[in-house]
Structures are given as structure tokens and as C-alpha cells.
Coordinates of C-alpha atoms in Angstrom, one line a residue:
M1 CA 4.6 -30.4 -5.3
I2 CA 0.9 -31.3 -5.8
F3 CA -0.2 -28.1 -3.9
T4 CA 2.2 -26.0 -5.9
K5 CA 0.9 -27.5 -9.2
Y6 CA -2.7 -26.8 -8.4
S7 CA -2.2 -23.6 -6.3
N8 CA -3.4 -21.3 -9.0
T9 CA -6.6 -23.4 -9.5
F10 CA -7.1 -23.6 -5.8
R11 CA -6.7 -19.8 -5.5
W12 CA -9.4 -19.2 -8.1
I13 CA -11.8 -21.7 -6.5
M14 CA -11.3 -19.8 -3.2
I15 CA -12.0 -16.5 -4.9
A16 CA -15.2 -17.9 -6.5
L17 CA -16.4 -19.4 -3.2
S18 CA -15.7 -16.1 -1.4
F19 CA -17.7 -14.2 -4.1
I20 CA -20.6 -16.6 -3.8
I21 CA -20.6 -16.4 0.0
V22 CA -20.5 -12.6 -0.1
S23 CA -23.3 -12.5 -2.7
L24 CA -25.5 -14.8 -0.6
I25 CA -24.9 -12.7 2.5
L26 CA -25.8 -9.5 0.7
W27 CA -28.9 -11.1 -0.9
N28 CA -30.1 -12.5 2.4
T29 CA -29.5 -9.1 4.1
Y30 CA -31.6 -7.4 1.3
V31 CA -34.4 -9.9 1.7
F32 CA -34.4 -9.5 5.5
F33 CA -34.5 -5.7 5.1
Q34 CA -37.5 -5.9 2.7
N35 CA -39.3 -8.3 5.1
F36 CA -38.6 -5.9 7.9
K37 CA -40.0 -3.0 5.9
E38 CA -43.1 -5.1 5.2
E39 CA -43.6 -5.8 8.9
E40 CA -43.2 -2.1 9.5
R41 CA -46.0 -1.5 7.0
V42 CA -48.2 -4.0 8.7
K43 CA -47.5 -2.5 12.1
M44 CA -48.4 1.0 10.8
K45 CA -51.6 -0.3 9.3
N46 CA -52.6 -1.7 12.7
W47 CA -51.7 1.6 14.2
S48 CA -53.9 3.4 11.7
F49 CA -56.8 1.0 12.4
A50 CA -56.5 1.7 16.1
S51 CA -56.3 5.5 15.4
K52 CA -59.5 5.2 13.3
E53 CA -61.3 3.2 15.9
L54 CA -60.4 5.8 18.5
T55 CA -61.4 8.7 16.3
T56 CA -64.7 7.3 15.2
T57 CA -65.6 6.0 18.6
D58 CA -65.2 9.5 20.0
N59 CA -67.7 10.6 17.4
L60 CA -70.1 7.8 18.1
E61 CA -69.5 7.9 21.9
D62 CA -69.1 4.1 22.0
D63 CA -66.9 2.1 24.3
I64 CA -64.2 0.2 22.5
G65 CA -62.0 -0.9 25.3
N66 CA -58.3 -0.5 25.9
L67 CA -56.9 -2.4 22.9
P68 CA -56.7 0.6 20.4
I69 CA -55.1 2.8 23.1
E70 CA -52.5 0.1 23.8
I71 CA -51.7 -0.3 20.1
L72 CA -51.3 3.5 19.7
Q73 CA -49.0 3.7 22.8
S74 CA -46.9 0.6 21.9
N75 CA -45.3 2.1 18.8
K76 CA -42.3 4.0 20.2
T77 CA -39.8 3.5 17.3
T78 CA -41.4 4.5 14.0
P79 CA -41.2 8.2 13.3
M80 CA -44.5 9.5 11.9
I81 CA -46.4 12.6 11.0
I82 CA -50.2 12.6 11.2
V83 CA -51.8 15.3 9.0
Y84 CA -55.5 16.0 9.8
K85 CA -58.2 17.0 7.3
D86 CA -58.0 20.6 8.5
G87 CA -54.3 20.8 7.6
S88 CA -53.0 20.6 11.2
Y89 CA -50.5 17.9 12.1
D90 CA -49.2 15.9 15.0
T91 CA -45.9 14.0 15.3
K92 CA -44.8 10.8 17.1
N93 CA -41.3 9.6 17.7
I94 CA -39.8 12.7 16.2
D95 CA -37.4 15.1 17.8
E96 CA -39.3 18.1 19.4
E97 CA -37.1 20.7 17.6
V98 CA -38.1 19.2 14.2
A99 CA -41.7 18.8 15.2
N100 CA -42.0 22.5 16.0
D101 CA -40.5 23.6 12.6
S102 CA -43.1 23.5 9.8
I103 CA -40.4 23.7 7.1
K104 CA -38.5 20.7 8.4
I105 CA -41.8 18.9 8.8
Q106 CA -42.6 19.4 5.1
K107 CA -39.1 18.1 4.1
L108 CA -39.6 15.1 6.4
I109 CA -43.0 14.4 4.8
T110 CA -41.3 14.4 1.4
K111 CA -38.6 12.0 2.7
F112 CA -41.2 9.7 4.2
K113 CA -43.2 9.6 0.9
N114 CA -40.0 8.2 -0.8
E115 CA -39.7 5.5 1.9
Y116 CA -43.3 4.4 2.3
N117 CA -46.7 5.2 0.7
P118 CA -48.7 7.2 3.2
I119 CA -51.6 5.5 5.0
K120 CA -55.0 7.3 4.8
V121 CA -57.5 6.9 7.6
T122 CA -61.0 7.2 6.1
Y123 CA -64.4 7.1 7.6
E124 CA -67.6 7.2 5.5
N125 CA -65.6 8.3 2.4
N126 CA -63.9 11.1 4.3
T127 CA -60.2 11.2 4.9
L128 CA -59.8 11.9 8.6
Q129 CA -56.0 11.6 8.7
T130 CA -53.0 10.9 6.5
I131 CA -50.1 9.1 8.2
Y132 CA -46.6 9.7 6.8
Y133 CA -44.0 7.4 8.4
G134 CA -40.4 6.5 7.8
N135 CA -37.8 3.9 8.8
S136 CA -37.2 3.3 12.4
A137 CA -33.7 3.8 13.8
L138 CA -33.1 0.0 13.7
L139 CA -34.1 -0.1 10.0
N140 CA -31.8 2.8 9.2
K141 CA -28.9 0.9 10.8
L142 CA -29.8 -2.3 9.0
K143 CA -29.8 -0.4 5.7
Y144 CA -26.1 0.3 6.0
Y145 CA -25.2 -3.1 7.2
P146 CA -24.3 -4.4 3.7
L147 CA -21.9 -1.5 3.2
A148 CA -20.3 -2.2 6.5
L149 CA -20.0 -5.9 5.6
L150 CA -18.4 -5.0 2.3
L151 CA -15.9 -2.7 4.0
I152 CA -15.0 -5.5 6.5
I153 CA -14.6 -7.9 3.6
F154 CA -12.4 -5.5 1.7
L155 CA -10.3 -4.9 4.7
F156 CA -10.0 -8.6 5.4
T157 CA -9.0 -9.2 1.8
G158 CA -6.4 -6.4 2.0
V159 CA -4.9 -7.9 5.1
I160 CA -4.7 -11.4 3.4
F161 CA -3.2 -9.8 0.3
F162 CA -0.5 -7.9 2.2
F163 CA 0.2 -10.9 4.4
Y164 CA 0.6 -13.1 1.3
K165 CA 2.8 -10.4 -0.4
S166 CA 5.0 -9.9 2.6
N167 CA 5.3 -13.6 3.1
K168 CA 6.3 -14.1 -0.5
N169 CA 8.8 -11.2 -0.3
A170 CA 10.3 -12.7 2.8
S171 CA 10.7 -16.1 1.1
Q172 CA 12.3 -14.4 -1.9
N173 CA 14.7 -12.5 0.4
K174 CA 15.7 -15.7 2.1
L175 CA 16.2 -17.3 -1.3
W176 CA 18.4 -14.5 -2.6
S177 CA 20.3 -14.3 0.7
G178 CA 21.0 -18.1 0.5
M179 CA 22.1 -17.8 -3.1
A180 CA 24.4 -14.9 -2.3
K181 CA 26.0 -16.8 0.7
E182 CA 26.4 -19.9 -1.4
T183 CA 28.0 -17.9 -4.2
A184 CA 30.5 -16.4 -1.7
H185 CA 31.2 -19.9 -0.5
Q186 CA 31.7 -21.2 -4.1
I187 CA 34.0 -18.3 -5.0
G188 CA 36.1 -19.0 -1.9
T189 CA 37.5 -22.3 -3.2
P190 CA 39.0 -21.1 -6.5
L191 CA 40.1 -17.9 -4.8
S192 CA 42.3 -19.8 -2.4
S193 CA 43.8 -21.7 -5.4
L194 CA 44.6 -18.4 -7.1
I195 CA 46.4 -17.1 -4.0
G196 CA 48.5 -20.2 -4.0
W197 CA 49.3 -19.9 -7.7
T198 CA 50.3 -16.3 -7.2
E199 CA 52.8 -17.3 -4.6
L200 CA 54.2 -19.9 -7.0
L201 CA 54.5 -17.2 -9.7
K202 CA 56.6 -15.1 -7.4
T203 CA 59.2 -17.8 -7.4
E204 CA 59.4 -17.8 -11.2
N205 CA 60.9 -15.4 -13.6
V206 CA 57.7 -13.3 -14.1
N207 CA 57.4 -9.6 -14.5
P208 CA 56.6 -8.3 -11.0
D209 CA 54.1 -5.8 -12.4
Y210 CA 52.0 -8.7 -13.6
I211 CA 52.0 -10.2 -10.1
V212 CA 50.9 -6.8 -8.6
E213 CA 47.9 -6.6 -10.9
I214 CA 47.0 -10.2 -10.3
E215 CA 47.1 -9.6 -6.5
K216 CA 44.9 -6.5 -7.0
D217 CA 42.3 -8.6 -8.8
I218 CA 42.5 -11.3 -6.1
D219 CA 41.9 -8.6 -3.5
R220 CA 39.0 -7.5 -5.6
L221 CA 37.5 -11.0 -5.6
Q222 CA 37.9 -11.2 -1.8
T223 CA 36.0 -8.0 -1.5
I224 CA 33.3 -9.3 -3.7
T225 CA 33.1 -12.5 -1.7
E226 CA 32.8 -10.4 1.5
R227 CA 30.0 -8.4 0.0
F228 CA 28.0 -11.5 -1.0
S229 CA 28.5 -13.1 2.4
K230 CA 27.0 -10.0 4.1
I231 CA 23.7 -10.1 2.2
G232 CA 21.0 -11.2 4.6
S233 CA 23.0 -10.2 7.6
L234 CA 23.0 -6.9 9.4
P235 CA 26.4 -5.3 8.5
T236 CA 28.5 -3.5 11.0
L237 CA 29.2 0.2 10.5
E238 CA 32.4 2.1 11.3
T239 CA 33.4 5.7 11.1
A240 CA 35.3 6.4 7.9
D241 CA 36.2 9.2 5.6
I242 CA 33.5 9.3 2.9
V243 CA 35.9 11.2 0.5
A244 CA 38.6 8.6 0.8
E245 CA 36.2 5.6 0.5
T246 CA 34.5 7.1 -2.6
K247 CA 37.8 8.0 -4.2
E248 CA 39.0 4.4 -3.7
A249 CA 36.1 3.0 -5.6
Y250 CA 36.4 5.7 -8.2
D251 CA 40.1 5.0 -8.8
Y252 CA 39.5 1.3 -9.2
L253 CA 36.8 1.8 -11.8
K254 CA 38.7 4.5 -13.6
R255 CA 41.7 2.2 -14.1
R256 CA 39.6 -0.6 -15.4
S257 CA 37.3 1.4 -17.7
S258 CA 37.7 2.2 -21.4
D259 CA 39.6 5.3 -22.5
L260 CA 36.3 6.4 -24.1
V261 CA 34.9 7.1 -20.6
A262 CA 36.1 10.4 -19.0
F263 CA 36.1 10.5 -15.2
E264 CA 35.8 13.5 -12.9
F265 CA 36.0 13.6 -9.1
I266 CA 34.9 16.7 -7.2
A267 CA 35.2 16.7 -3.4
P268 CA 36.2 18.9 -0.5
N269 CA 39.9 18.7 0.6
E270 CA 39.0 17.6 4.1
H271 CA 38.1 14.6 6.2
I272 CA 34.3 14.0 6.3
P273 CA 33.4 11.3 8.9
V274 CA 30.4 9.0 8.1
N275 CA 29.3 5.7 9.6
I276 CA 29.4 3.2 6.8
N277 CA 30.2 -0.3 5.9
K278 CA 33.2 0.1 3.6
Q279 CA 32.6 -3.0 1.4
L280 CA 28.9 -2.3 0.9
Y281 CA 29.4 1.4 0.3
G282 CA 32.1 0.7 -2.3
W283 CA 29.7 -1.7 -3.9
T284 CA 27.1 1.1 -4.1
I285 CA 29.4 3.5 -5.9
E286 CA 30.5 0.8 -8.3
N287 CA 26.9 -0.1 -9.1
L288 CA 26.0 3.6 -9.8
V289 CA 29.1 4.1 -12.0
K290 CA 28.7 0.9 -13.9
N291 CA 25.0 1.7 -14.4
G292 CA 26.0 5.1 -15.8
I293 CA 28.6 3.6 -18.1
D294 CA 25.9 1.2 -19.4
A295 CA 23.6 4.1 -20.0
M296 CA 26.3 5.9 -22.1
K297 CA 27.0 2.6 -24.0
G298 CA 30.6 2.9 -23.0
R299 CA 31.3 6.4 -24.2
G300 CA 30.8 9.6 -22.3
K301 CA 31.6 11.2 -18.9
I302 CA 31.1 10.1 -15.3
T303 CA 31.2 12.7 -12.6
I304 CA 31.3 12.0 -8.9
E305 CA 30.7 14.9 -6.6
I306 CA 30.7 15.1 -2.8
T307 CA 29.1 18.0 -1.0
Q308 CA 28.6 18.5 2.7
L309 CA 26.0 20.3 4.7
E310 CA 25.9 20.9 8.4
N311 CA 24.8 17.4 9.3
N312 CA 24.5 15.6 6.0
V313 CA 26.7 14.5 3.1
K314 CA 25.6 14.3 -0.5
V315 CA 27.3 12.0 -3.0
S316 CA 26.1 12.5 -6.6
V317 CA 27.0 10.3 -9.5
S318 CA 26.3 11.8 -12.9
D319 CA 26.5 10.4 -16.5
T320 CA 25.9 11.7 -20.0
G321 CA 23.8 8.8 -21.0
K322 CA 20.3 8.3 -22.5
G323 CA 18.5 9.6 -19.4
I324 CA 15.4 8.4 -17.5
A325 CA 11.8 9.3 -18.0
K326 CA 10.4 11.0 -14.9
K327 CA 7.7 8.3 -14.5
N328 CA 10.5 5.8 -14.0
F329 CA 12.4 7.7 -11.3
N330 CA 11.2 5.4 -8.6
R331 CA 10.8 2.3 -10.7
I332 CA 14.5 2.0 -11.5
F333 CA 15.1 1.0 -7.9
E334 CA 12.6 -1.9 -8.0
P335 CA 13.9 -5.4 -8.2
G336 CA 13.8 -6.8 -11.7
Y337 CA 13.5 -3.4 -13.5
T338 CA 16.0 -3.1 -16.3
T339 CA 16.3 -1.6 -19.7
K340 CA 19.2 -3.9 -20.7
K341 CA 18.7 -7.0 -22.8
R342 CA 20.9 -8.9 -20.3
G343 CA 20.8 -8.6 -16.5
W344 CA 18.4 -9.2 -13.7
G345 CA 17.8 -5.6 -12.7
L346 CA 19.2 -6.1 -9.2
G347 CA 22.0 -3.5 -9.1
L348 CA 20.0 -0.4 -8.2
S349 CA 17.7 -2.4 -6.0
L350 CA 20.6 -3.6 -4.0
T351 CA 22.0 -0.1 -4.0
R352 CA 18.9 1.3 -2.4
R353 CA 18.8 -1.5 0.2
I354 CA 22.4 -0.8 1.1
I355 CA 21.9 2.9 1.5
E356 CA 18.4 3.1 3.0
D357 CA 18.1 -0.2 5.0
F358 CA 21.7 -0.6 6.2
H359 CA 22.9 3.1 6.4
N360 CA 19.7 4.9 7.2
G361 CA 20.3 7.2 4.2
K362 CA 18.4 8.2 1.1
I363 CA 19.0 7.6 -2.6
K364 CA 17.1 9.2 -5.4
V365 CA 17.2 10.4 -9.0
L366 CA 18.2 14.0 -8.5
D367 CA 17.9 15.0 -12.1
S368 CA 17.6 13.4 -15.6
T369 CA 17.0 14.6 -19.1
I370 CA 16.3 12.3 -22.0
G371 CA 19.3 12.2 -24.3
K372 CA 21.5 14.2 -21.9
G373 CA 22.2 12.2 -18.8
T374 CA 21.2 11.4 -15.2
T375 CA 22.3 12.3 -11.7
I376 CA 21.6 10.0 -8.8
Q377 CA 22.2 11.3 -5.4
I378 CA 23.0 9.5 -2.1
G379 CA 22.3 11.3 1.2
L380 CA 24.1 10.2 4.4
K381 CA 24.3 11.6 7.9
R382 CA 27.7 12.8 9.1
A383 CA 29.2 11.1 12.1
H384 CA 29.8 13.1 15.2

């Protein structure tokens, strides 16, 4: 309870700490990079001094020992271009193909100028050499280190987010499954009593037609109980005639709907086998029809049409209601989405789960026009 109460505060503290840690890492990386560049500058100055000593010593024919030569030979990482006073140039640690191309050398000089100020080697107020140099391969790699670090952090954050989201969804699914099963259990008790009372009514002088209708509603409650008990479990599928199963749900809703709603059923006059769970498929058709009736505000026309292709069956439920904006074609199947003042927005979400997760089918808004109506289509594979 304490963790739940302060979880939001804890989350923001963790975000703030993460931001501070990332900022410190990036800042230290930047400082390290600048220090590394400064060391590169010092190294190149030492190299220029050694080059000057060697050049002037040759002119003066003095012996300066091996130190300048060792310094000049030790730098094997820094790319550099040495331009002499007569306009000629020499290169070091640069690819031979680039070194032999004067145009590429000029571009490289411009690039090096942007990275470091060139070092001039002077003697008696004369510029003997101008050294243009750039970042070593190690420095170039280090330059992209902060970007790589940020990418890793973003990926890590994304993994945590999706893990948290999936864990939350899993917890919600368990909660809804538990509530559904408990609802089925609670309905079972009064349903048993209703069955008993129905048997007693049969012994009394009661119109038999009333008993028949009561039994139909009891069967309906039993079907609803079975549906709720199947939520959270993998339902079994059996081969059934999709036309007959759709017609059964259609007839039930037609008998119990207002006379202001006109019904039309269009289907082939043949048996079309499909692997379905009868209770859950019937629930799907009912949800779509009821949703259509709500969209028409209880007045209009509902059309159910079944068409078959070579390997697929299409079941379309159309209404003459208010229609759906195109931007909401996918949103209507999300849990909690509803345009009604009352309701939890679970009907179409359950419908999609039944069709896509349990029956490996597809459901989509086939067509919709604002003010004219909507057609939602179910696609299922034929059984062989």
C-alpha cells in the first residue's frame, strides 16, 4: 500500500536521477574529449619543435642527437599535412590515395583547419612549414561516443517502458479474466433457482407459451455464463456451419429488438464449414449488431451479409447509423474507447480478441460514412 501510494513520486525521482546521471556522463565525456584534444595539440607542438630542430640543424650542420628523430617517428596516429614555404607538401598518417590527389588534399586542409589551428614552424622570422592536422582515429571514435551512449539509453528506456506496459496489460488481463469468471460463478446460483422455479411453473395453470419464452431466456443466461467462463482460457474450436451459426444469433436479436429496427440477412444457400467456438462467435455477432443498433439510436436497418471466397469467408454487419470518422477506424477496437455516455467500451475490444486471437481471423471497419452508416467485416478461414 505504501509503495502504491508513493509510486508516482518514486517514478519521478527515478526519472530525475536518470537524467542527472546521463547529464553527468555526457558532460564528463565532453570534458574528456576536450582534454584529449588539448593533449593532441601538445603532442603536435612537440612534433613541430622536433621538425624545426631537424630542419634548422641540417642548415647549420650541427649534431642534435636522436631525440627529434624519435619524436617525429613516434607519431603514427595523427593525420597531418606539412606544407612547405615553396608550396610543396608532405603527408603523414594519411591514406596514399588521398595523399596523391591535390584536390582531396586541399579539402582535407580545410577540414583540418576547422578542427585545429595550424602550427607554423618558423626560423629567423621565416615560415619554414605549416602543419595542418586533424583528429586521430581514436578521437573520431570518441566523438561519437555520447551519441552511442544516448542511443543505448533510449533503447534501454524503451525496453523498460514496453516491459512495464506489457506487465501492466498482463495484470489487467488477469484482473478482467478473474472478474469474468467470478461473474459467471455468481450468475450460476440464481440461474439454478430460475430453472427450479420454471419446473414448478410447469405444474401450475400457466400459459405454456410463457414457459417456453422463460426457458429461452434461461438458455440465454446459460450461454452468457459459458461465455464469461471462457474468458482467460483458450477456447476449443469445432467445425460448424457459419451460415447457421450467424443466422441463429441474427434470429435471437431480431425477435428481441424494436420494430423500429429492420433486419436483413443475406447468405448463400449452402453449408460453409468454419472452425469456430459457437458461444464466442455468437457473442461477436451480437456485439456488432447491438453496436449498430446503438449507433442508429434504435431506429434504422441492420444488414448481415455472408460471402465466400475460395478459402475465406466474409461476414459483414452494416447499420444506417451515425458513422465513424476514418481516423477512429482502429481506435474503436481499443479497450475503453466508447462514444456512449454509459458503457465501458469493451464490446468491440472483446470482439476483436475473439476473432483475431481465438479464431486467427481478421476484423476491420470495411466502410463508414458520417451520417449514413458503417460496415464492419469479419474474415475467417474455411475449414477443409
